[in-house]
Structures are given as C-alpha cells and as structure tokens.
mmCIF file of C-alpha atoms in Angstrom:
data_model
loop_
_atom_site.group_PDB
_atom_site.id
_atom_site.type_symbol
_atom_site.label_atom_id
_atom_site.label_comp_id
_atom_site.label_asym_id
_atom_site.label_seq_id
_atom_site.Cartn_x
_atom_site.Cartn_y
_atom_site.Cartn_z
ATOM 1 C CA MET A 1 55.766 98.246 175.893
ATOM 2 C CA PRO A 2 58.744 96.254 173.666
ATOM 3 C CA ASP A 3 62.567 97.324 174.586
ATOM 4 C CA ILE A 4 64.380 97.580 171.492
ATOM 5 C CA SER A 5 66.906 99.950 173.002
ATOM 6 C CA SER A 6 69.366 96.829 173.926
ATOM 7 C CA THR A 7 69.074 94.885 170.506
ATOM 8 C CA ILE A 8 71.419 94.273 168.159
ATOM 9 C CA GLU A 9 71.478 96.900 165.080
ATOM 10 C CA THR A 10 72.323 95.078 161.383
ATOM 11 C CA PRO A 11 73.556 98.256 159.218
ATOM 12 C CA TYR A 12 73.388 98.528 155.496
ATOM 13 C CA ALA A 13 74.220 101.191 153.560
ATOM 14 C CA ASP A 14 77.911 101.855 155.429
ATOM 15 C CA GLY A 15 75.719 102.553 158.542
ATOM 16 C CA ARG A 16 73.154 104.928 157.413
ATOM 17 C CA ILE A 17 70.284 102.255 157.514
ATOM 18 C CA LEU A 18 70.167 100.884 160.699
ATOM 19 C CA LYS A 19 67.757 97.322 161.284
ATOM 20 C CA HIS A 20 66.732 95.818 164.233
ATOM 21 C CA ALA A 21 63.339 93.774 165.662
ATOM 22 C CA ALA A 22 62.197 92.904 168.961
ATOM 23 C CA ASN A 23 59.070 91.389 170.588
ATOM 24 C CA GLY A 24 57.795 91.478 167.381
ATOM 25 C CA VAL A 25 58.475 94.828 166.049
ATOM 26 C CA GLY A 26 60.738 96.018 163.607
ATOM 27 C CA VAL A 27 62.168 99.170 163.156
ATOM 28 C CA ILE A 28 64.117 101.064 160.257
ATOM 29 C CA THR A 29 65.885 104.437 160.743
ATOM 30 C CA PHE A 30 67.538 106.466 158.847
ATOM 31 C CA ASN A 31 70.462 107.396 159.648
ATOM 32 C CA ASN A 32 72.135 110.619 157.795
ATOM 33 C CA PRO A 33 71.278 112.787 160.273
ATOM 34 C CA ASP A 34 74.308 115.775 159.086
ATOM 35 C CA LYS A 35 72.069 115.523 156.331
ATOM 36 C CA ARG A 36 68.838 115.566 158.098
ATOM 37 C CA ASN A 37 68.677 111.717 157.126
ATOM 38 C CA ALA A 38 68.605 113.073 152.879
ATOM 39 C CA MET A 39 68.338 109.894 151.009
ATOM 40 C CA SER A 40 71.073 108.571 148.494
ATOM 41 C CA LEU A 41 70.932 106.204 146.266
ATOM 42 C CA GLU A 42 72.530 103.999 148.534
ATOM 43 C CA MET A 43 70.559 104.493 151.450
ATOM 44 C CA TRP A 44 67.079 103.753 148.836
ATOM 45 C CA GLU A 45 69.063 100.447 147.962
ATOM 46 C CA GLY A 46 70.017 99.733 151.519
ATOM 47 C CA PHE A 47 66.484 100.375 152.849
ATOM 48 C CA GLY A 48 65.165 97.854 150.465
ATOM 49 C CA GLU A 49 67.549 95.163 151.987
ATOM 50 C CA ALA A 50 66.434 96.120 155.883
ATOM 51 C CA LEU A 51 62.784 95.937 154.277
ATOM 52 C CA THR A 52 63.590 92.578 152.509
ATOM 53 C CA ALA A 53 65.295 91.208 155.790
ATOM 54 C CA LEU A 54 62.160 92.170 158.058
ATOM 55 C CA ARG A 55 59.660 90.762 156.233
ATOM 56 C CA ASP A 56 61.399 87.291 156.047
ATOM 57 C CA ASP A 57 61.548 87.550 159.409
ATOM 58 C CA GLU A 58 58.600 85.726 160.718
ATOM 59 C CA THR A 59 58.644 86.787 164.520
ATOM 60 C CA VAL A 60 58.207 90.480 162.780
ATOM 61 C CA ARG A 61 54.888 91.079 163.084
ATOM 62 C CA VAL A 62 54.833 95.270 162.594
ATOM 63 C CA VAL A 63 57.572 97.488 161.367
ATOM 64 C CA ILE A 64 58.334 101.011 162.566
ATOM 65 C CA LEU A 65 60.045 103.787 159.713
ATOM 66 C CA ARG A 66 61.824 106.997 161.757
ATOM 67 C CA GLY A 67 64.971 108.836 161.427
ATOM 68 C CA ALA A 68 67.828 109.459 163.453
ATOM 69 C CA GLY A 69 68.995 112.630 165.443
ATOM 70 C CA GLY A 70 65.505 114.096 166.432
ATOM 71 C CA LYS A 71 65.693 117.068 163.550
ATOM 72 C CA ALA A 72 64.409 114.817 160.645
ATOM 73 C CA PHE A 73 62.645 111.713 159.351
ATOM 74 C CA VAL A 74 63.839 112.029 156.367
ATOM 75 C CA SER A 75 64.064 115.949 154.502
ATOM 76 C CA GLY A 76 64.536 114.726 151.023
ATOM 77 C CA ALA A 77 66.978 113.017 148.706
ATOM 78 C CA ASP A 78 70.471 113.777 148.640
ATOM 79 C CA ILE A 79 70.456 116.857 146.758
ATOM 80 C CA SER A 80 74.507 117.146 146.531
ATOM 81 C CA GLN A 81 74.020 113.573 144.542
ATOM 82 C CA PHE A 82 72.037 114.766 142.182
ATOM 83 C CA GLU A 83 74.852 116.289 139.469
ATOM 84 C CA LYS A 84 76.001 112.547 139.593
ATOM 85 C CA THR A 85 72.746 110.722 139.841
ATOM 86 C CA ARG A 86 69.716 113.233 137.965
ATOM 87 C CA HIS A 87 71.892 115.533 136.115
ATOM 88 C CA ASN A 88 69.828 114.791 133.283
ATOM 89 C CA ALA A 89 66.747 113.100 132.104
ATOM 90 C CA ALA A 90 68.424 109.614 131.659
ATOM 91 C CA ALA A 91 70.358 109.733 134.536
ATOM 92 C CA SER A 92 67.281 110.831 136.728
ATOM 93 C CA GLU A 93 65.119 107.935 134.778
ATOM 94 C CA GLU A 94 67.981 105.677 136.570
ATOM 95 C CA TYR A 95 67.832 106.739 139.678
ATOM 96 C CA ALA A 96 63.763 106.647 139.682
ATOM 97 C CA ARG A 97 64.099 102.858 138.457
ATOM 98 C CA ARG A 98 66.753 101.818 141.260
ATOM 99 C CA SER A 99 64.634 104.357 144.279
ATOM 100 C CA ALA A 100 61.162 102.930 143.122
ATOM 101 C CA ALA A 101 62.121 99.167 143.479
ATOM 102 C CA GLN A 102 62.266 99.754 147.352
ATOM 103 C CA ARG A 103 59.148 102.334 147.533
ATOM 104 C CA ALA A 104 57.499 99.763 145.359
ATOM 105 C CA LEU A 105 58.807 96.988 148.107
ATOM 106 C CA LEU A 106 57.188 99.042 150.804
ATOM 107 C CA ALA A 107 53.777 99.603 148.304
ATOM 108 C CA HIS A 108 53.102 96.600 148.605
ATOM 109 C CA TYR A 109 54.787 94.934 152.054
ATOM 110 C CA PRO A 110 52.522 92.361 153.807
ATOM 111 C CA LYS A 111 53.063 93.372 157.162
ATOM 112 C CA PRO A 112 51.894 96.929 158.817
ATOM 113 C CA THR A 113 54.035 100.047 158.622
ATOM 114 C CA ILE A 114 54.270 103.036 160.922
ATOM 115 C CA ALA A 115 56.072 106.018 160.023
ATOM 116 C CA CYS A 116 57.079 107.611 163.132
ATOM 117 C CA ILE A 117 57.886 111.277 162.138
ATOM 118 C CA ASP A 118 59.752 113.508 164.522
ATOM 119 C CA GLY A 119 61.124 116.974 162.585
ATOM 120 C CA TYR A 120 61.185 117.297 158.792
ATOM 121 C CA CYS A 121 59.381 114.535 156.464
ATOM 122 C CA LEU A 122 60.101 116.251 152.908
ATOM 123 C CA GLY A 123 60.181 115.519 149.472
ATOM 124 C CA GLY A 124 61.192 111.891 149.125
ATOM 125 C CA GLY A 125 61.130 111.814 152.931
ATOM 126 C CA MET A 126 56.882 112.410 152.254
ATOM 127 C CA GLN A 127 57.023 109.664 150.177
ATOM 128 C CA VAL A 128 58.116 107.100 152.127
ATOM 129 C CA ALA A 129 55.612 108.272 154.993
ATOM 130 C CA MET A 130 52.633 108.586 152.607
ATOM 131 C CA LEU A 131 53.522 104.696 151.582
ATOM 132 C CA ALA A 132 53.201 103.820 155.219
ATOM 133 C CA ASP A 133 49.900 102.479 156.592
ATOM 134 C CA ILE A 134 49.800 104.413 159.501
ATOM 135 C CA ARG A 135 51.430 108.249 160.256
ATOM 136 C CA LEU A 136 52.070 109.465 163.453
ATOM 137 C CA ALA A 137 54.042 113.072 163.862
ATOM 138 C CA SER A 138 55.467 114.949 166.495
ATOM 139 C CA HIS A 139 54.224 118.352 167.410
ATOM 140 C CA GLY A 140 56.366 120.946 165.704
ATOM 141 C CA SER A 141 57.276 118.682 162.403
ATOM 142 C CA GLN A 142 57.237 120.255 159.272
ATOM 143 C CA PHE A 143 55.803 118.855 155.720
ATOM 144 C CA GLY A 144 56.299 119.792 152.083
ATOM 145 C CA ILE A 145 57.319 118.818 148.665
ATOM 146 C CA PRO A 146 59.765 121.423 147.170
ATOM 147 C CA ALA A 147 59.837 119.612 143.722
ATOM 148 C CA ALA A 148 59.027 122.802 142.224
ATOM 149 C CA LYS A 149 61.720 125.323 143.677
ATOM 150 C CA LEU A 150 64.045 122.798 142.383
ATOM 151 C CA GLY A 151 62.912 122.005 139.012
ATOM 152 C CA ILE A 152 62.130 118.809 138.842
ATOM 153 C CA ALA A 153 58.661 116.475 138.460
ATOM 154 C CA TYR A 154 57.637 114.351 141.493
ATOM 155 C CA GLY A 155 56.712 110.784 140.689
ATOM 156 C CA TYR A 156 53.335 109.651 139.853
ATOM 157 C CA ASP A 157 53.099 107.175 142.516
ATOM 158 C CA GLY A 158 54.001 110.125 145.271
ATOM 159 C CA LEU A 159 51.014 112.206 144.008
ATOM 160 C CA LYS A 160 48.467 109.012 143.220
ATOM 161 C CA HIS A 161 49.301 109.150 147.466
ATOM 162 C CA LEU A 162 49.114 112.080 148.044
ATOM 163 C CA VAL A 163 45.953 113.030 146.514
ATOM 164 C CA SER A 164 44.587 109.656 147.951
ATOM 165 C CA LEU A 165 45.479 111.769 151.381
ATOM 166 C CA VAL A 166 44.746 114.825 150.905
ATOM 167 C CA GLY A 167 42.275 115.132 148.170
ATOM 168 C CA PRO A 168 43.349 117.016 144.639
ATOM 169 C CA SER A 169 42.755 120.937 146.111
ATOM 170 C CA TRP A 170 45.920 120.507 148.623
ATOM 171 C CA ALA A 171 47.863 118.371 146.291
ATOM 172 C CA ARG A 172 48.093 121.192 143.912
ATOM 173 C CA LEU A 173 48.902 123.975 146.824
ATOM 174 C CA LEU A 174 51.671 121.835 148.265
ATOM 175 C CA MET A 175 52.630 121.042 144.455
ATOM 176 C CA TYR A 176 52.520 124.353 143.001
ATOM 177 C CA THR A 177 53.644 126.363 145.763
ATOM 178 C CA GLY A 178 56.770 123.612 147.442
ATOM 179 C CA MET A 179 55.243 125.620 151.150
ATOM 180 C CA ARG A 180 55.803 123.748 153.823
ATOM 181 C CA ILE A 181 53.063 122.866 156.253
ATOM 182 C CA ASP A 182 53.356 122.112 160.180
ATOM 183 C CA SER A 183 52.162 119.559 161.896
ATOM 184 C CA ALA A 184 48.890 120.468 163.340
ATOM 185 C CA GLU A 185 47.930 121.465 159.460
ATOM 186 C CA ALA A 186 48.901 118.014 158.547
ATOM 187 C CA LEU A 187 46.623 116.396 160.789
ATOM 188 C CA ARG A 188 43.751 118.427 159.679
ATOM 189 C CA ILE A 189 44.021 117.407 156.077
ATOM 190 C CA GLY A 190 44.340 114.122 156.715
ATOM 191 C CA LEU A 191 48.320 113.456 155.824
ATOM 192 C CA VAL A 192 49.087 112.180 159.346
ATOM 193 C CA GLU A 193 46.705 110.657 161.619
ATOM 194 C CA ARG A 194 47.826 111.403 165.341
ATOM 195 C CA LEU A 195 49.887 114.219 166.796
ATOM 196 C CA PHE A 196 51.969 113.900 170.278
ATOM 197 C CA PRO A 197 54.625 115.738 172.399
ATOM 198 C CA VAL A 198 58.323 115.443 171.145
ATOM 199 C CA ASP A 199 59.273 113.738 174.055
ATOM 200 C CA GLU A 200 56.488 111.103 173.534
ATOM 201 C CA ILE A 201 56.084 110.500 169.725
ATOM 202 C CA TRP A 202 58.493 107.402 170.504
ATOM 203 C CA GLY A 203 56.677 105.597 173.811
ATOM 204 C CA GLU A 204 53.747 106.255 172.152
ATOM 205 C CA THR A 205 54.567 105.148 168.606
ATOM 206 C CA MET A 206 55.831 101.872 170.166
ATOM 207 C CA THR A 207 52.359 101.319 172.260
ATOM 208 C CA ILE A 208 50.732 101.558 169.307
ATOM 209 C CA ALA A 209 53.180 98.670 167.403
ATOM 210 C CA GLU A 210 53.035 96.609 170.176
ATOM 211 C CA THR A 211 49.157 96.865 170.146
ATOM 212 C CA ILE A 212 49.370 95.558 166.990
ATOM 213 C CA SER A 213 51.965 93.244 167.425
ATOM 214 C CA GLN A 214 49.786 91.432 169.902
ATOM 215 C CA ASN A 215 46.821 91.359 167.716
ATOM 216 C CA ALA A 216 45.975 88.574 165.643
ATOM 217 C CA PRO A 217 48.012 88.613 162.417
ATOM 218 C CA LEU A 218 45.985 87.005 159.894
ATOM 219 C CA ALA A 219 43.235 89.442 160.550
ATOM 220 C CA ILE A 220 45.475 92.707 160.284
ATOM 221 C CA LYS A 221 46.374 90.753 156.845
ATOM 222 C CA ALA A 222 43.096 90.320 155.803
ATOM 223 C CA ALA A 223 42.247 94.038 156.938
ATOM 224 C CA LYS A 224 45.447 95.316 154.909
ATOM 225 C CA ILE A 225 44.448 93.106 151.948
ATOM 226 C CA THR A 226 41.000 94.444 151.722
ATOM 227 C CA ILE A 227 41.116 98.057 152.587
ATOM 228 C CA ALA A 228 44.170 97.949 149.246
ATOM 229 C CA GLN A 229 41.614 96.660 147.217
ATOM 230 C CA VAL A 230 39.132 99.187 148.202
ATOM 231 C CA LEU A 231 41.222 101.877 146.883
ATOM 232 C CA LYS A 232 41.507 100.198 143.757
ATOM 233 C CA ASP A 233 38.676 100.978 140.966
ATOM 234 C CA GLU A 234 36.150 98.739 141.003
ATOM 235 C CA SER A 235 36.817 97.114 137.614
ATOM 236 C CA ARG A 236 41.003 95.997 139.046
ATOM 237 C CA ARG A 237 39.894 95.010 142.780
ATOM 238 C CA ASP A 238 40.733 91.208 143.546
ATOM 239 C CA MET A 239 37.637 89.862 145.185
ATOM 240 C CA GLU A 240 39.002 86.651 145.005
ATOM 241 C CA ALA A 241 41.984 87.774 147.315
ATOM 242 C CA ILE A 242 39.401 88.846 149.801
ATOM 243 C CA LYS A 243 37.396 86.199 150.064
ATOM 244 C CA ALA A 244 40.382 83.585 150.199
ATOM 245 C CA ILE A 245 42.071 85.569 153.028
ATOM 246 C CA GLY A 246 38.335 85.754 155.063
ATOM 247 C CA HIS A 247 38.468 82.297 154.829
ATOM 248 C CA ALA A 248 41.366 82.186 156.060
ATOM 249 C CA CYS A 249 40.532 83.799 159.294
ATOM 250 C CA MET A 250 38.015 81.762 159.820
ATOM 251 C CA ASP A 251 39.515 78.279 159.468
ATOM 252 C CA SER A 252 42.928 79.552 161.706
ATOM 253 C CA ALA A 253 43.749 78.251 164.898
ATOM 254 C CA ASP A 254 43.724 82.224 165.607
ATOM 255 C CA PHE A 255 40.071 82.335 165.260
ATOM 256 C CA ARG A 256 39.986 79.321 167.655
ATOM 257 C CA GLU A 257 42.457 80.785 170.337
ATOM 258 C CA GLY A 258 40.272 84.157 170.257
ATOM 259 C CA ARG A 259 36.939 82.415 170.862
ATOM 260 C CA GLN A 260 38.821 80.828 173.656
ATOM 261 C CA ALA A 261 40.350 83.854 175.628
ATOM 262 C CA PHE A 262 37.121 85.404 175.279
ATOM 263 C CA MET A 263 35.847 82.706 177.202
ATOM 264 C CA GLU A 264 38.376 82.112 179.725
ATOM 265 C CA LYS A 265 38.805 85.995 180.331
ATOM 266 C CA ARG A 266 42.318 85.783 179.032
ATOM 267 C CA ARG A 267 44.475 87.667 176.911
ATOM 268 C CA PRO A 268 44.831 85.904 173.681
ATOM 269 C CA LYS A 269 47.826 83.994 172.365
ATOM 270 C CA PHE A 270 48.667 84.343 168.279
ATOM 271 C CA GLN A 271 50.397 82.685 166.039
ATOM 272 C CA GLY A 272 49.672 83.970 162.297
ATOM 273 C CA ARG A 273 48.345 80.443 161.666
#
C-alpha cells in the first residue's frame, strides 16, 4: 500500500484544501473539520486548483477525495456565507458559476477518481461524491440533499447524476423530503459501491487506489472514455474517440509489456504509453 503519510501537503484556500501525492496516488482533503468540511467559495476554487495540479502531474494515476476530521466527507455548502454569496438569484448565479467550474473540472477529469466517504455527505458534498468515478463509504455515514429544507434549487448537473445513480423515484424521494439515508441504504440503492468499517475505510480505499495505479493507464483511460460515451444519448456519442483510444491501447508499449509479463509470469510495469 502506498505510504502517503509522510509526504508534504500543499495547501489551498488557506489550508482548508490539502493536496499530496505519492506512488501514483494523489489525495485531496477537504480540511474544514470545525464546520464538518462545509464548502466555502474559496474552498471550491482551491479544490479546482488542487485538481488541476494533480491532473498535470504525470506521476499521479488515480486521485482520492476525502474529508478531514472523521465526521464528514463534505457536509454541504457553508451556509454562513449565504447572506453574502447566495442571498438572491443574481448572487446565487455568480456563486453557481464560480463553483460549477470546479465541478465541471471533476466531471471531465481524465484520471480515475475515488470518493472516500466517512461521515456526513450532504448537499454539495453529494455533488462532489457523485462526480467521482467510484464511491466508497464507511458504516454509519449519512447521505442527503437538504435543498427543500433551505428553499434552494439543486442544480441540473447534480440531479442528472443523482437520477443516473439511484433512478428517478429515489431521486424524487430524497429531493422532496430532504431526508437523510444511512450507508446501508445508500449501498442498496446504488449511491455507493462498497462499505467498510470506519477503521478500515482509508486502508481499503488506498488498496483499491494502489490496484488502479498499477494497471495500464491507457486501458483505464479507454474504459473511462467508453463508459462516459455509453451514458450519453446515442446521437451524442463520440464513437471516433472510442476507436482512437482503442487503437492507442493496441499500439502501445504497455500492451507489449502486458503480454510479455504474462508470458514471464511477473507483474507488468506500465508506463502509460
């Protein structure tokens, strides 16, 4: 398992977003534990900066998102900022524009992403988690979107991903009631992929990330591109992109390495080219 505990963390948003990387695994930590990692506008922008840095780091092959403090992944938006940043439609539109740019960066991220959820995952935290490729959660975590209890509209992109994961009926129940569900229910309806005990969630997440980081980057990229196209309407699918990444895999040095390693009964060493 990669040891990232001793690596130097890079702070963003006055330390409320932290980034570090080691052995092919990048980690972004939402570090606002006094507010259960509620997201301020500055944190959204720092999150985007950290995502960009890890995206451009050629040594990083997979990115984990997690919350600090053991109480929450992200508990939603920082409501204490609402009087300043979201007090009316015009202000809310500007807030949405600035935060949406960071969510779009995650939505189109070229590397695999994992949300490691331990504790509350609410509102905007749900948006972040749903944009990740894989969601892993600890027993006892709680999920919900309290928009109806705050009088705000949850955005189109967030609801699109919610419906794609849990279906329209569960999306309606969650949105109309503002209810919270526990991790077992989240697993049952497809909101998360796997559950682990609290004291195992980080180690298990790192094990999965390590497995991904050791596999062929081009093959993973091909899977990510193809799955994204499958989820689009047929008329909007980019079949040429699927064909191009398929050819790139078949012509790659990694494919030759994979074949040779299989014949030699050893672990392949993939370079991503």
